[in-house]
Amino acid sequence: MSQNAVQIRNRLVIFGGLGVALAIALFVSPFASSDPDGLDRVAGDLKFDEKEAAEKPAEKLPFYAVFDEYALRGAPEPIATPLAGLVGTLATFGLAWGVGKLVVRGKSHSEDGSQTEG
Amino acid sequence: MLSQHSPAVFQEEFQMTFATSCFSVLPFGMNGIGGIGGVSIGWRPIVALHIPDGFLNLPVIGVTWVISIALIALALQRVQAEYQDRTVPLMGVCAAFIFAAQMINFPIPGGTSGHLLGGTLAGALLGPWAGSLVMAAVFIVQGVLFQDGGITVMGANIFNMGLIGTFGGYYLFTAIRRSLGRNKLQSMVVASAVGAWVSVMAAAFVCAIQLATSGTVPLGVALSAMLGWHVLIGIGEALITVATLTFIWRSRPDLFFHPPRRSAVSVAQPYSVR
C-alpha cells in the first residue's frame, strides 16, 4: 500500500474509533442500568456504605460546578448525561493523546513493528 | 456483517452485542426489560469497583498511591523507550472508547449492575505499558471531572482496575493466545474471554483485600460478596472485550500489540489487494 493509503486507513481508525466512543456516550448512556454496581451493592448489603465520605474532595474542584456526577448542570434531564459523556469522552481522548504525544515525541516514524527492543 | 469499516457498523455491532450481553445474563428477569429499555429519569450511572472516598484507611491509601505512581512513572519510561509515534492516536481512541463504555452499566441478575473495565482490551491493543497509562487517564477524568471514584483513593482505583486489570489481563491474554496459536481468531477469542474475566475477578479480589485491611469490612464476607457479584460482571467484561477485539481482528488486525502474522490473516479475511 502507498504511504497515502496507509494514512487514510489510519485516519479512519482515529475518526471511526472516536466516533464509536462518542456515539456510545451520547446514545447508549441513557439506556445504562441504574442498579447499584458491584461494589455499591456489596457496600449496601454489608452495611459499610455509610462510611463513604459525606463531603467528597472532588466536590471542592471547580468541575463540580459544571458536572453533578455524570450530568451536566443546567442541561435538561434527558440530555444531561449524554452531554457529560460527550465532554468526558473528548477529555479522556485528549488526555491520553496528550500524554502519549509528550512521551513519544520526536521519534521517527517506522513502518514495521511497534517496538524498538524486545 | 463485519466486512465494512464504517463507524455505523461498529456501533451497530457494539449495541447489538451489548444488548445480547444484557439479555443473555437476564434469564431471571429481575431487572426485566425495564433495566434496559426503560429510560428512567433521575438516575445517575455510578460505576462498578470505583472505590469512593472514605472506604479505605490512610495506610492502604498511601501504599496504593506509591505503587500506582511508581508504576505510572515506569510506564512513561517504557513507552518513551519502546513505542513509536503511531501508537499515540491509538492511545487516545482506546481511552475514549473505554471511558464511554464504562458509562454503560449492564444489569446482572439480582438487581446489581456492572460495566466494562477495559484493562484486557487496552493491554491487547497497546501492550501493558501504554495500556495502563490509558487506564489511568480514564480514572483521572472520572474522578476529577465527574466525582466518580474518590480523589484520595484514586491511587487504589488506578492500582486495582488500571494496573492489575491491564497487566493481569495482558499477560494472561498473551500467554493463552501464544499457547493456542497466535494467528488464529479462535485462540484470540478464548484468550481475551479468559483474560477479561480473570482480570475483573483479580481487581475485585484486590479491592476486597483493601477494604478488609482498612477495617471497613471483614475479609471473609468482603471476598465472598465481591467475588460473587464479579463472577457475573466478569462475563459482561468478557463479552464486550471479545466482541470489540473480534471486530478489530477482522478489520484492522495490525492494531493488535502483537498482530497476527499476515499469511494466517489473509485466509480469514483478505483486507488488501496485492
CSV table of N, CA and C in Angstrom, one decimal, chain A residues 26-75:
chain,number,residue,atom,x,y,z
A,26,LEU,N,-23.2,9.3,23.8
A,26,LEU,CA,-24.3,10.1,23.6
A,26,LEU,C,-25.6,9.3,23.5
A,27,PHE,N,-25.6,8.1,22.8
A,27,PHE,CA,-26.8,7.5,22.5
A,27,PHE,C,-27.1,6.2,23.3
A,28,VAL,N,-26.1,5.6,23.9
A,28,VAL,CA,-26.3,4.4,24.7
A,28,VAL,C,-26.4,4.7,26.1
A,29,SER,N,-25.7,5.8,26.6
A,29,SER,CA,-25.7,6.1,28.0
A,29,SER,C,-27.1,6.2,28.6
A,30,PRO,N,-28.1,6.7,27.9
A,30,PRO,CA,-29.5,6.8,28.6
A,30,PRO,C,-30.1,5.4,28.9
A,31,PHE,N,-29.5,4.4,28.3
A,31,PHE,CA,-30.1,3.0,28.5
A,31,PHE,C,-29.3,2.2,29.5
A,32,ALA,N,-28.3,2.9,30.1
A,32,ALA,CA,-27.5,2.2,31.1
A,32,ALA,C,-28.3,1.8,32.3
A,33,SER,N,-28.0,0.7,32.9
A,33,SER,CA,-28.7,0.3,34.1
A,33,SER,C,-28.5,1.2,35.3
A,34,SER,N,-29.5,1.5,36.0
A,34,SER,CA,-29.3,2.4,37.2
A,34,SER,C,-29.2,1.5,38.5
A,35,ASP,N,-29.2,0.2,38.4
A,35,ASP,CA,-29.0,-0.6,39.6
A,35,ASP,C,-27.6,-0.3,40.2
A,36,PRO,N,-27.5,-0.5,41.5
A,36,PRO,CA,-26.2,-0.3,42.1
A,36,PRO,C,-25.2,-1.3,41.5
A,37,ASP,N,-23.9,-0.8,41.3
A,37,ASP,CA,-22.9,-1.7,40.7
A,37,ASP,C,-22.3,-2.6,41.8
A,38,GLY,N,-21.4,-3.4,41.4
A,38,GLY,CA,-20.8,-4.5,42.2
A,38,GLY,C,-20.5,-4.0,43.6
A,39,LEU,N,-19.6,-3.0,43.7
A,39,LEU,CA,-19.1,-2.5,45.0
A,39,LEU,C,-20.2,-1.8,45.8
A,40,ASP,N,-21.0,-1.0,45.1
A,40,ASP,CA,-22.1,-0.3,45.7
A,40,ASP,C,-23.0,-1.3,46.4
A,41,ARG,N,-23.3,-2.4,45.6
A,41,ARG,CA,-24.2,-3.4,46.1
A,41,ARG,C,-23.7,-4.0,47.4
A,42,VAL,N,-22.4,-4.4,47.3
A,42,VAL,CA,-21.8,-5.0,48.4
A,42,VAL,C,-21.7,-4.1,49.6
A,43,ALA,N,-21.4,-2.8,49.4
A,43,ALA,CA,-21.4,-1.8,50.5
A,43,ALA,C,-22.7,-1.7,51.1
A,44,GLY,N,-23.8,-1.8,50.3
A,44,GLY,CA,-25.1,-1.7,50.9
A,44,GLY,C,-25.5,-2.9,51.7
A,45,ASP,N,-25.2,-4.1,51.1
A,45,ASP,CA,-25.5,-5.4,51.8
A,45,ASP,C,-24.8,-5.5,53.1
A,46,LEU,N,-23.5,-5.2,53.0
A,46,LEU,CA,-22.6,-5.4,54.2
A,46,LEU,C,-22.6,-4.2,55.1
A,47,LYS,N,-23.4,-3.2,54.8
A,47,LYS,CA,-23.6,-2.0,55.7
A,47,LYS,C,-22.4,-1.2,55.9
A,48,PHE,N,-21.5,-1.1,54.9
A,48,PHE,CA,-20.4,-0.2,55.1
A,48,PHE,C,-20.6,1.0,54.2
A,49,ASP,N,-21.7,1.1,53.5
A,49,ASP,CA,-21.9,2.3,52.6
A,49,ASP,C,-21.9,3.6,53.3
A,50,GLU,N,-22.3,3.6,54.7
A,50,GLU,CA,-22.3,4.9,55.4
A,50,GLU,C,-20.9,5.4,55.7
A,51,LYS,N,-19.9,4.6,55.4
A,51,LYS,CA,-18.5,5.1,55.6
A,51,LYS,C,-18.1,6.0,54.5
A,52,GLU,N,-18.8,6.0,53.4
A,52,GLU,CA,-18.5,6.9,52.3
A,52,GLU,C,-18.4,8.4,52.8
A,53,ALA,N,-17.4,9.1,52.4
A,53,ALA,CA,-17.2,10.4,52.9
A,53,ALA,C,-18.4,11.3,52.6
A,54,ALA,N,-18.9,12.0,53.5
A,54,ALA,CA,-20.0,12.9,53.3
A,54,ALA,C,-19.7,14.0,52.3
A,55,GLU,N,-18.5,14.6,52.5
A,55,GLU,CA,-18.1,15.6,51.6
A,55,GLU,C,-16.9,15.1,50.8
A,56,LYS,N,-17.2,14.8,49.5
A,56,LYS,CA,-16.2,14.3,48.6
A,56,LYS,C,-15.2,15.4,48.3
A,57,PRO,N,-13.9,15.1,48.3
A,57,PRO,CA,-12.9,16.1,47.9
A,57,PRO,C,-13.1,16.6,46.5
A,58,ALA,N,-13.7,15.7,45.6
A,58,ALA,CA,-13.9,16.1,44.2
A,58,ALA,C,-14.9,17.2,44.1
A,59,GLU,N,-15.8,17.4,45.2
A,59,GLU,CA,-16.8,18.4,45.2
A,59,GLU,C,-16.2,19.8,45.4
A,60,LYS,N,-14.9,19.8,45.9
A,60,LYS,CA,-14.2,21.1,46.1
A,60,LYS,C,-13.6,21.6,44.8
A,61,LEU,N,-13.6,20.7,43.8
A,61,LEU,CA,-13.0,21.1,42.5
A,61,LEU,C,-14.0,22.0,41.7
A,62,PRO,N,-13.4,22.9,40.8
A,62,PRO,CA,-14.3,23.7,40.0
A,62,PRO,C,-15.2,23.0,39.1
A,63,PHE,N,-14.8,21.7,38.8
A,63,PHE,CA,-15.6,20.9,37.8
A,63,PHE,C,-17.0,20.6,38.4
A,64,TYR,N,-17.0,20.6,39.8
A,64,TYR,CA,-18.3,20.2,40.4
A,64,TYR,C,-19.4,21.2,40.1
A,65,ALA,N,-19.0,22.4,39.8
A,65,ALA,CA,-20.0,23.5,39.4
A,65,ALA,C,-20.5,23.2,38.0
A,66,VAL,N,-19.8,22.4,37.3
A,66,VAL,CA,-20.3,22.1,35.9
A,66,VAL,C,-21.0,20.7,35.8
A,67,PHE,N,-20.4,19.7,36.5
A,67,PHE,CA,-21.0,18.4,36.4
A,67,PHE,C,-21.4,17.9,37.8
A,68,ASP,N,-22.6,17.4,37.9
A,68,ASP,CA,-23.1,16.7,39.1
A,68,ASP,C,-23.0,15.2,38.8
A,69,GLU,N,-21.9,14.6,39.1
A,69,GLU,CA,-21.6,13.2,38.6
A,69,GLU,C,-21.7,13.3,37.1
A,70,TYR,N,-22.4,12.2,36.5
A,70,TYR,CA,-22.4,12.2,35.1
A,70,TYR,C,-23.6,13.0,34.5
A,71,ALA,N,-23.8,14.2,35.0
A,71,ALA,CA,-24.9,15.0,34.4
A,71,ALA,C,-24.4,16.5,34.4
A,72,LEU,N,-24.6,17.1,33.2
A,72,LEU,CA,-24.2,18.4,33.0
A,72,LEU,C,-25.2,19.3,33.7
A,73,ARG,N,-24.8,20.2,34.6
A,73,ARG,CA,-25.7,21.0,35.4
A,73,ARG,C,-26.3,22.0,34.4
A,74,GLY,N,-27.6,22.2,34.6
A,74,GLY,CA,-28.3,23.2,33.8
A,74,GLY,C,-28.9,22.6,32.6
A,75,ALA,N,-28.5,21.5,32.2
A,75,ALA,CA,-29.0,20.9,30.9
A,75,ALA,C,-30.3,20.1,31.3
